[in-house]
CSV table of C-alpha atoms in Angstrom, one decimal:
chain,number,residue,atom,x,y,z
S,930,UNK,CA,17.4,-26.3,-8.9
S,931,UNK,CA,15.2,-25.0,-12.1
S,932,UNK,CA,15.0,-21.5,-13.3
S,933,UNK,CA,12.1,-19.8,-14.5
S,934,UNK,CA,12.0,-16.3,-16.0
S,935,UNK,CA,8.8,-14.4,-16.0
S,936,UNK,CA,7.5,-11.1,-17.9
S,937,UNK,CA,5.4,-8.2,-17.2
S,938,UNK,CA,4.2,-5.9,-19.5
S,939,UNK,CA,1.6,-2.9,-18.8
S,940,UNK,CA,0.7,0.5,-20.0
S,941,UNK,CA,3.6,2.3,-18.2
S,942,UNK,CA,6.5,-0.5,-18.9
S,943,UNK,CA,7.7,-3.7,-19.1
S,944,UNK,CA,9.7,-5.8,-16.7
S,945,UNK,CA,11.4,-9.6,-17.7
S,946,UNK,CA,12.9,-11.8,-14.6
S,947,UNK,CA,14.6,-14.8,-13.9
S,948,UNK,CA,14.6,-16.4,-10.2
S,949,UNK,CA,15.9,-20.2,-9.3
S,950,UNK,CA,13.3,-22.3,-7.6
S,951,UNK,CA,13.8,-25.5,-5.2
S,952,UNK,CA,12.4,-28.9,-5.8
S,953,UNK,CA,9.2,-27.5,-4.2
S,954,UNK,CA,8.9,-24.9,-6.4
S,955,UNK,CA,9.6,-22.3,-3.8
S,956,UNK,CA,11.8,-19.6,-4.6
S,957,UNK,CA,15.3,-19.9,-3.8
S,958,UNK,CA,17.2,-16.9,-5.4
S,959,UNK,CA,16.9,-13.4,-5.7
S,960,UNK,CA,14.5,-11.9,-8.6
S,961,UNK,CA,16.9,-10.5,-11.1
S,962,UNK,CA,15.1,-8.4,-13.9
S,963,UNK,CA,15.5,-6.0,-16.6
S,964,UNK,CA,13.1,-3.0,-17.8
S,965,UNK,CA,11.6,-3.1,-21.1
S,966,UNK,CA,9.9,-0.3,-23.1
S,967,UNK,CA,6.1,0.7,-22.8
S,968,UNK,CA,3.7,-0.8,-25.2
S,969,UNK,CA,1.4,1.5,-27.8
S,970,UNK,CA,-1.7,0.7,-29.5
S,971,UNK,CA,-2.3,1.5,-33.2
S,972,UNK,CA,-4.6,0.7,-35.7
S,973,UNK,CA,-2.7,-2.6,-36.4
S,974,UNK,CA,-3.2,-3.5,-32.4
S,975,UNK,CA,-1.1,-4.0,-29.5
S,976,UNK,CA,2.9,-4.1,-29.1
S,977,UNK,CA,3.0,-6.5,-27.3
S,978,UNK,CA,4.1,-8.7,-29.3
S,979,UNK,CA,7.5,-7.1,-29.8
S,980,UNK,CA,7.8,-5.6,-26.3
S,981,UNK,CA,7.8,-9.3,-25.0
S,982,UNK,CA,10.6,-11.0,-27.5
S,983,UNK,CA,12.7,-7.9,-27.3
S,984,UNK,CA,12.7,-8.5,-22.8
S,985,UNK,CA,13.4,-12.1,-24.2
S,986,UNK,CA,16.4,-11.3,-25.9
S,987,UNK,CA,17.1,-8.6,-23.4
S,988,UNK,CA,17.2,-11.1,-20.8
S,989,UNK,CA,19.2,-13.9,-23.6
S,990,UNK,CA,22.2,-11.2,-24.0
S,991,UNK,CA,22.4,-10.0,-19.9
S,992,UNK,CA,22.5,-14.0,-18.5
S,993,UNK,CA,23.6,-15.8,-21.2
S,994,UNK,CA,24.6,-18.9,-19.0
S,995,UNK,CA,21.5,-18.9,-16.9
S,996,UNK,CA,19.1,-18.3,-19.9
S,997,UNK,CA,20.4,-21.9,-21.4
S,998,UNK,CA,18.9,-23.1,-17.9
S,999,UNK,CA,15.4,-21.8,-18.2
S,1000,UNK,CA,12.8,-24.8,-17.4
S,1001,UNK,CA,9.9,-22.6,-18.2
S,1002,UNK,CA,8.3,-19.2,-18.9
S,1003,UNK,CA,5.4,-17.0,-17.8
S,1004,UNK,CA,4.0,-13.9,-19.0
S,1005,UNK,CA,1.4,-11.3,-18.3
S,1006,UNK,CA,0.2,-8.7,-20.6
S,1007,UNK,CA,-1.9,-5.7,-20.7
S,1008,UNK,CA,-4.4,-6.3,-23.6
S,1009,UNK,CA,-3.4,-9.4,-24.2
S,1010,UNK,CA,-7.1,-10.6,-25.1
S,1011,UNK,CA,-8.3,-7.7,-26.7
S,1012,UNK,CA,-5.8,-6.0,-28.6
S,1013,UNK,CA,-3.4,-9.1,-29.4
S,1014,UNK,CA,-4.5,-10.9,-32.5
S,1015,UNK,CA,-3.4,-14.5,-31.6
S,1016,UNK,CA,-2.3,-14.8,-27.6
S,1017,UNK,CA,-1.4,-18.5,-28.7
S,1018,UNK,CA,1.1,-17.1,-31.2
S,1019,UNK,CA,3.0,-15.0,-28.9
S,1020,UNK,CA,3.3,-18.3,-26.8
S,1021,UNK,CA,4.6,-20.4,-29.5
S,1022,UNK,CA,7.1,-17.3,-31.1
S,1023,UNK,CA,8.7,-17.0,-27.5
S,1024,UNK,CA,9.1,-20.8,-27.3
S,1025,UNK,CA,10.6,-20.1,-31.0
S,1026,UNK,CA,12.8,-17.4,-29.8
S,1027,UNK,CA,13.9,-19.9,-26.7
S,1028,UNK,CA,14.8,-22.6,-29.4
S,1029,UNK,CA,17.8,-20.3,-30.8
S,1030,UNK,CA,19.5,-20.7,-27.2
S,1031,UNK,CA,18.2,-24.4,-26.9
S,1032,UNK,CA,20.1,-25.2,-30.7
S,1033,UNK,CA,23.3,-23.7,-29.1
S,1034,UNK,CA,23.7,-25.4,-26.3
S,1035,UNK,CA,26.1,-27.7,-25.3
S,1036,UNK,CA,24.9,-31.3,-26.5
S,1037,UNK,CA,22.1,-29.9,-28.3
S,1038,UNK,CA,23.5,-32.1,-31.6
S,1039,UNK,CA,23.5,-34.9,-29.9
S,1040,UNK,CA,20.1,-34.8,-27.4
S,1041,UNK,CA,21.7,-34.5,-23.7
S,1042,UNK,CA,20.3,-30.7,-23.4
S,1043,UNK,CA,18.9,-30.1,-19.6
S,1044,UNK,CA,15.4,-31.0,-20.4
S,1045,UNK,CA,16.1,-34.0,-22.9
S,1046,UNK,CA,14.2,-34.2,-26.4
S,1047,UNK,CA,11.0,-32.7,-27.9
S,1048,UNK,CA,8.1,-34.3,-30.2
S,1049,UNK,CA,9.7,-33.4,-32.6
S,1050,UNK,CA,12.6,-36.6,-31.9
S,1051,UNK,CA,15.8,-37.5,-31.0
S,1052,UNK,CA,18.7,-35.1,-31.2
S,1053,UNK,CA,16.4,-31.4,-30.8
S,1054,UNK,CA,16.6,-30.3,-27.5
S,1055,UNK,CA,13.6,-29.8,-25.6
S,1056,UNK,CA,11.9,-26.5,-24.7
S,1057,UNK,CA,10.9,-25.1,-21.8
S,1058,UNK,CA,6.7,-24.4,-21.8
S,1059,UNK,CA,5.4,-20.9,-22.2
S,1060,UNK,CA,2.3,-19.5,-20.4
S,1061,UNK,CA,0.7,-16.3,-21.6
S,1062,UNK,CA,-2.1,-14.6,-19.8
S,1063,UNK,CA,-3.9,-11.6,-19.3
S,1064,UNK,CA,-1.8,-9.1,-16.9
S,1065,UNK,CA,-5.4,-9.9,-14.5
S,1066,UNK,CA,-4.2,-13.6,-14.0
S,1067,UNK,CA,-0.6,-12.7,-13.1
S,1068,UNK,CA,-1.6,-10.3,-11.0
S,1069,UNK,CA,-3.8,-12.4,-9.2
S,1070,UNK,CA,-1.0,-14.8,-8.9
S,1071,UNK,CA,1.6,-12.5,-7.4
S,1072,UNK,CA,-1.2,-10.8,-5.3
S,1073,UNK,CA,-2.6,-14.5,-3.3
S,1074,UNK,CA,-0.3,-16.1,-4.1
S,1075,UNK,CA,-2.8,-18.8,-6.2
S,1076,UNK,CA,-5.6,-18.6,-3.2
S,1077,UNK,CA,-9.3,-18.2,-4.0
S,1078,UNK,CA,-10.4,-14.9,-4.2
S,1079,UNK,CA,-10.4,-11.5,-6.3
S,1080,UNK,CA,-7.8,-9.1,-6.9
S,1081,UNK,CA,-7.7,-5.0,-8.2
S,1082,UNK,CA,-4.6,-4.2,-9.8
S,1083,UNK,CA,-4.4,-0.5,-10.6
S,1084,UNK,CA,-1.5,0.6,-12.6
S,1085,UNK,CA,-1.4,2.4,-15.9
S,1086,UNK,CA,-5.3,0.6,-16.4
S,1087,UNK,CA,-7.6,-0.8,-14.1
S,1088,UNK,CA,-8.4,-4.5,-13.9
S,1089,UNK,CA,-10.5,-6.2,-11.2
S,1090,UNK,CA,-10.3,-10.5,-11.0
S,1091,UNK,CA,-12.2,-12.9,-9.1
S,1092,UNK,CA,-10.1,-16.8,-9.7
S,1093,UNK,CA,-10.0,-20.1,-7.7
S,1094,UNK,CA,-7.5,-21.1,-10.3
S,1095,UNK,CA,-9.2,-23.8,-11.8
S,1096,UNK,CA,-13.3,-23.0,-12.3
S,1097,UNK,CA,-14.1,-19.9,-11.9
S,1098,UNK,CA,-12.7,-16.8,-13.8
S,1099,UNK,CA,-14.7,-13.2,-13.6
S,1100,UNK,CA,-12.6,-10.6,-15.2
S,1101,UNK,CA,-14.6,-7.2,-14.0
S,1102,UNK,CA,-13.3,-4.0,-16.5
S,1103,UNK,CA,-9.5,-3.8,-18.3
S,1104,UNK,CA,-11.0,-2.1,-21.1
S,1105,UNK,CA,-8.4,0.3,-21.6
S,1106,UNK,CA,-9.0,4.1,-20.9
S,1107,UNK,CA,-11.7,4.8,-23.9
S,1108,UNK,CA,-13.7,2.6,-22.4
S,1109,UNK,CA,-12.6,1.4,-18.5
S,1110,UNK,CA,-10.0,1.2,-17.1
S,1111,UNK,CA,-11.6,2.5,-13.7
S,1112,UNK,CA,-9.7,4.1,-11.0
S,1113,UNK,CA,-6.3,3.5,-12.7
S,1114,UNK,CA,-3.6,6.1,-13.5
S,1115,UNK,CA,-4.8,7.1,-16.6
S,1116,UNK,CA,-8.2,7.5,-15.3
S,1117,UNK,CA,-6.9,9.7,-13.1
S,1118,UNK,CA,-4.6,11.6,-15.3
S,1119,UNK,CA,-7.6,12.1,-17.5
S,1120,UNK,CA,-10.0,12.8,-14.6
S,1121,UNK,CA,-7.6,15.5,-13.5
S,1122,UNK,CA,-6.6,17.0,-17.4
S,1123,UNK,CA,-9.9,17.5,-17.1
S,1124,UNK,CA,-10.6,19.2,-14.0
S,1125,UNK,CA,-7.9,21.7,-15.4
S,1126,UNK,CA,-9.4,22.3,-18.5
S,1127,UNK,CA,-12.4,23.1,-16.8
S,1128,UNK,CA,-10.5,25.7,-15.1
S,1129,UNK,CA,-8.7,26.7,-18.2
S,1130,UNK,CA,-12.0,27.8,-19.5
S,1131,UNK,CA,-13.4,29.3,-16.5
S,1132,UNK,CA,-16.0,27.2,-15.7
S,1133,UNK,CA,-15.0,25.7,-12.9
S,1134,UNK,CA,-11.9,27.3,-10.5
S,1135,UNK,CA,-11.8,24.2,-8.2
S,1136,UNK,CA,-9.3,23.0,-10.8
S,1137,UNK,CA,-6.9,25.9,-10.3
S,1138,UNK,CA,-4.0,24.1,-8.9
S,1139,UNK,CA,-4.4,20.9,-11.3
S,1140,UNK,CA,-4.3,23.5,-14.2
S,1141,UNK,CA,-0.9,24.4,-13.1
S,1142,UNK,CA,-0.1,21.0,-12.4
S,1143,UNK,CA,-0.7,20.3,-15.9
S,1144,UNK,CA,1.0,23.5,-17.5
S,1145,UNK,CA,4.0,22.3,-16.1
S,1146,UNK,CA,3.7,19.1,-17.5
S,1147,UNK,CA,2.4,19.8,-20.5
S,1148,UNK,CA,2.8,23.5,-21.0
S,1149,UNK,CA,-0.2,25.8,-22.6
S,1150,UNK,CA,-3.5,24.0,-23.2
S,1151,UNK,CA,-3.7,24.9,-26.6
S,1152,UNK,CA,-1.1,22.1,-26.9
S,1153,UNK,CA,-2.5,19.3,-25.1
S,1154,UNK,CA,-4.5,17.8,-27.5
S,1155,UNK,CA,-1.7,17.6,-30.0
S,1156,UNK,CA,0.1,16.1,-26.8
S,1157,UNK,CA,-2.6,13.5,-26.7
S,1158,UNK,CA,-4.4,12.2,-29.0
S,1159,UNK,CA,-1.2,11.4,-31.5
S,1160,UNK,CA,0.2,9.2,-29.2
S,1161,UNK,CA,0.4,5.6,-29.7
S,1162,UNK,CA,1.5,5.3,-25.8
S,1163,UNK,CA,-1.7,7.8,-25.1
S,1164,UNK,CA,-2.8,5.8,-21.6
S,1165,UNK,CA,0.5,5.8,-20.6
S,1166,UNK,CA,1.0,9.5,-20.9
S,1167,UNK,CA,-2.3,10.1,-19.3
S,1168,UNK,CA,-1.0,8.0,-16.3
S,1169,UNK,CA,2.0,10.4,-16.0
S,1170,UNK,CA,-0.3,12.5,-14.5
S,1171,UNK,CA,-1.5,10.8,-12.1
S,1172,UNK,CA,1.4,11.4,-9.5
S,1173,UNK,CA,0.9,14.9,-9.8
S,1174,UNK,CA,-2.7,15.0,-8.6
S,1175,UNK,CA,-2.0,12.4,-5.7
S,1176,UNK,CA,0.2,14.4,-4.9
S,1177,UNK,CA,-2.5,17.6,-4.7
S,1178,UNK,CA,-4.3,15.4,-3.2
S,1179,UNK,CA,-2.3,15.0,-0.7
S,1180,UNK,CA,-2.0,18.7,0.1
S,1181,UNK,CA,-5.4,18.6,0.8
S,1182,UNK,CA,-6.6,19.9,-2.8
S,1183,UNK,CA,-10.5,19.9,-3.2
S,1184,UNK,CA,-10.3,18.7,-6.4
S,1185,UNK,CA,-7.5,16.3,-6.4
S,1186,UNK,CA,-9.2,15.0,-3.2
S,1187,UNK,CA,-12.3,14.4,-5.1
S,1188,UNK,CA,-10.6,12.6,-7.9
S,1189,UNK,CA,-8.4,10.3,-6.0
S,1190,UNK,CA,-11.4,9.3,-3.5
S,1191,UNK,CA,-13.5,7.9,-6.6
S,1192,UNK,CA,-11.1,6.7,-8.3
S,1193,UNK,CA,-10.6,4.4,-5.0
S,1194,UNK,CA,-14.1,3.9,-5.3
S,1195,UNK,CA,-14.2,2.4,-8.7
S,1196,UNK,CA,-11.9,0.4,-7.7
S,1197,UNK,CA,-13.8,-1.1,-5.0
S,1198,UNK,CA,-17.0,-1.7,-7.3
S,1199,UNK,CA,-14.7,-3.5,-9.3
S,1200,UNK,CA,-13.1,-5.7,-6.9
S,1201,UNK,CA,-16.4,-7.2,-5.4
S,1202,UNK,CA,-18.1,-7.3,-8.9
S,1203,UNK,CA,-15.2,-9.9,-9.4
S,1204,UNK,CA,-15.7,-11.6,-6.3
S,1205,UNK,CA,-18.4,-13.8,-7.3
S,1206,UNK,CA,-20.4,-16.8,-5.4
S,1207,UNK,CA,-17.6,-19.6,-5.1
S,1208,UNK,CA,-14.6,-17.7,-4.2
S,1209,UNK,CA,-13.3,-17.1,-1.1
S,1210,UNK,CA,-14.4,-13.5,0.6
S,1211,UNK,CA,-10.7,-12.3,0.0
S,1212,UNK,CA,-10.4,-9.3,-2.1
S,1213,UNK,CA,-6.4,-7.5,-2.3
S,1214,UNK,CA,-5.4,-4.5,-3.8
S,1215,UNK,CA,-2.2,-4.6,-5.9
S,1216,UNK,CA,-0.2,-2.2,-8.2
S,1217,UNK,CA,1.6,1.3,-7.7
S,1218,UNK,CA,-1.6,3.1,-7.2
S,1219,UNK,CA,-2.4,2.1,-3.8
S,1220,UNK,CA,1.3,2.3,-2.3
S,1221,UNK,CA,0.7,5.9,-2.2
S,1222,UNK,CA,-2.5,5.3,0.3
S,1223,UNK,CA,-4.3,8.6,1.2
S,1224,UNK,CA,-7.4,9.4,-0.4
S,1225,UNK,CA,-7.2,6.4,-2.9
S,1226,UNK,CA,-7.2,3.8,-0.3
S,1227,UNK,CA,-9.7,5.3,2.2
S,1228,UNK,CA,-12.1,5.5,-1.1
S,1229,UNK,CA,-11.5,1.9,-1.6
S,1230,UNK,CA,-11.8,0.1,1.7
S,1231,UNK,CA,-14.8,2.3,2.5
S,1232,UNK,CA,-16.6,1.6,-0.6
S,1233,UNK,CA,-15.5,-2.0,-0.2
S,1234,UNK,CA,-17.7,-2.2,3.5
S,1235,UNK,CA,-20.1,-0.7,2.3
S,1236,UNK,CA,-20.7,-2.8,-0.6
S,1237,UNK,CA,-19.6,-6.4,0.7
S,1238,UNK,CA,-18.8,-6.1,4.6
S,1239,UNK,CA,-18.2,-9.4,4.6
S,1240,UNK,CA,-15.1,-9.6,2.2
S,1241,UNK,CA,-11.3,-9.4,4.0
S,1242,UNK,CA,-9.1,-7.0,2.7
S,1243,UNK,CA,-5.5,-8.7,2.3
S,1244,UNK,CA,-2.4,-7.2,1.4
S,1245,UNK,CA,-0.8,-8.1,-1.7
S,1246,UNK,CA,1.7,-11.2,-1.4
S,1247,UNK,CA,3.9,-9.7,-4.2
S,1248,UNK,CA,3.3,-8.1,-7.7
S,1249,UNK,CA,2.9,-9.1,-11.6
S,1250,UNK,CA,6.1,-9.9,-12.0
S,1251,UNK,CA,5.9,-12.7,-9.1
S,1252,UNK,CA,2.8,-14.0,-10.7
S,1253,UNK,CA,4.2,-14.1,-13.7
S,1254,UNK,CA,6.9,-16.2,-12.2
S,1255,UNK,CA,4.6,-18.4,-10.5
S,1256,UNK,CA,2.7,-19.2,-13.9
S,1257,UNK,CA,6.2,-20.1,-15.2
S,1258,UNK,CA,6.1,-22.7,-12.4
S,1259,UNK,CA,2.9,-23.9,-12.8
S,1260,UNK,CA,3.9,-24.4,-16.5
S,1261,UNK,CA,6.8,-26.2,-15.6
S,1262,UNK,CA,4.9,-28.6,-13.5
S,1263,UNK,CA,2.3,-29.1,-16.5
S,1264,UNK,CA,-0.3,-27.5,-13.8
S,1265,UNK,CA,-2.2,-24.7,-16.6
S,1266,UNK,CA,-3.3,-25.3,-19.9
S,1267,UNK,CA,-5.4,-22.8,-22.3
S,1268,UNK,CA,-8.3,-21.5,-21.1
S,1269,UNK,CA,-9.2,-18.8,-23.6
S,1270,UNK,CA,-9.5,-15.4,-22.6
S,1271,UNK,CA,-7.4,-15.7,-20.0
S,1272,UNK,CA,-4.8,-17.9,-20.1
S,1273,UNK,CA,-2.9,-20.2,-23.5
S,1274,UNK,CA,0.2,-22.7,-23.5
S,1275,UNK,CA,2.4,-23.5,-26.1
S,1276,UNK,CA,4.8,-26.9,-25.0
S,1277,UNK,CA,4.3,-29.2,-22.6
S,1278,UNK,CA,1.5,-27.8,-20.8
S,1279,UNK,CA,-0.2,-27.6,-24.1
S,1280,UNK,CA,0.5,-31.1,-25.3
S,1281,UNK,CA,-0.6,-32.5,-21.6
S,1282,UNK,CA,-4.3,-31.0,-22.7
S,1283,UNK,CA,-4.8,-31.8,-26.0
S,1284,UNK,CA,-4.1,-35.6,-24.2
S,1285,UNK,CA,-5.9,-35.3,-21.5
């Protein structure tokens, strides 16, 4: 039996996991996990850094015993490429953090840990691998389950993926909500902010019931920007918002209505821009976003036949947080190595490329 702990991190929170897996790698445990903080953005970049060794030492101080066992670890991360100075760092400084338990270990002193010795010779106790990716990959992972095809994850951002696992990677938006972030929640948190400031200012009532959506939330207009555009977790409060106006829409609300159908569309343009020549015509949708169906999800699969009738629309097989254990596996079995922007190793995986 190996264990593997995994780690999720996205606009709206972070998750860490640990699950024991059978000598094929199949899972043969329960997912145990832990919620971590959300992550901010600054002018110094992403927390994501810090979000991911704090769920570390989360996980280190709530299964002590089992965290000495870990055989390997996988993570997925919003931003990761764009807003995270050095991915390959945060690989190597978990694999640091992992070396604290390793040095305490039972027969650590004299080299009989679990997984033997590192390069660096006799008598340190080896360290489990560490896989970092882009929160697309893992959800990709979790989502086929590491079949060809493309993947829509629609959480706190928006991120479309098109992967075969080994050739092709597309990554289609994950901008972040300045720039993308398509369909997501805080696309439509701001979509619908905005539909109430609209009727705020009398220009256009269809808004109405959003606008009290939104004073409830937020209070008087006149305070939203300072609600806003201080925030370091700004996407993620935007995304709080997004409940409220699926839930209009789900009343019927014009407006809501409106919102929630395009943002299902841009979704959709995503997912088949991702699904490029190679892959197979598979295309799931994955994240909180479309659990709630409705307007959302009829936006989606009919924008979806329109614009690629011959693409299969298949349920998600799990979430990030299962992809992010299933890149701990394939890390463990020395099956992914760096492939910058998407994907970087520090351990054995690592080591197996640089040899290969």
């Amino acid at each position: 039996m190996s264990l593997r702990l995994g780690i999720d991190i996205g606009g709206s929170g972070s998750r860490v996991a640990i699950r024991e897996h059978g000598p094929g790698g199949d899972a043969a445990g329960p997912r145990r996990e832990l919620v971590g903080e959300r992550v901010g953005v600054t002018a110094a970049g992403s927390s994501v850094p810090e979000t991911a060794l704090a769920l570390l030492r989360r996980a280190r101080a709530a299964w002590p015993d089992e965290f000495a066992r870990i055989d390997a670890v996988g993570l997925g991360a919003t931003g990761l490429a764009t807003l995270v100075a050095e991915p390959r760092a945060l690989a190597e400084a978990l694999r640091a953090e992992l070396a604290l338990t390793r040095a305490a270990a039972p027969g650590a002193a004299s080299g009989t840990a679990a997984h033997g010795t590192t390069a660096r010779g006799a008598g340190s106790p080896a360290l489990p691998p560490v896989a970092v990716a882009i929160d697309a990959v893992t959800a990709h992972l979790g989502a086929l389950g590491g079949a060809s095809g493309a993947i829509v994850a629609l959480g706190t951002g928006a991120i479309a993926f098109g992967s075969d696992g080994h050739e092709i990677w597309r990554r289609v938006d994950g901008w972040g909500h300045l720039l993308g972030d398509r369909g997501g929640g805080a696309w439509i948190g701001m979509q619908g902010l905005r539909a109430a400031m609209l009727a705020h200012d009398g220009v256009d009532a269809s808004g109405g019931a959003l606008l009290d959506a939104a004073r409830a939330r937020f209070g008087d207009p006149l305070a939203w920007p300072g609600q806003l555009y201080t925030r370091d977790d700004r996407a993620g409060v935007l995304a709080g918002f997004a409940p409220a106006v699926a839930a209009l829409a789900a009343e019927g609300d014009t407006a809501a209505v409106a919102i929630m159908t395009e943002a299902g569309a841009e979704a959709a343009r995503s997912g088949v821009a991702a699904l490029v020549p190679g892959l197979e015509p598979r295309l799931a949708a994955t994240g909180g976003l479309f659990a709630a169906g409705g307007a959302l999800a009829l936006g989606f699969a009919e924008t979806v036949a329109a614009l690629r009738p011959d693409a299969m629309l298949q349920p998600a097989l799990g979430d990030p947080l299962d992809g992010a254990l299933l890149l701990a596996g394939r890390a463990a079995e020395g099956d992914v190595s760096t492939h910058v922007p998407f994907v970087w190793t520090a351990g054995e995986a690592s080591r197996r490329e640089a040899s290969s």
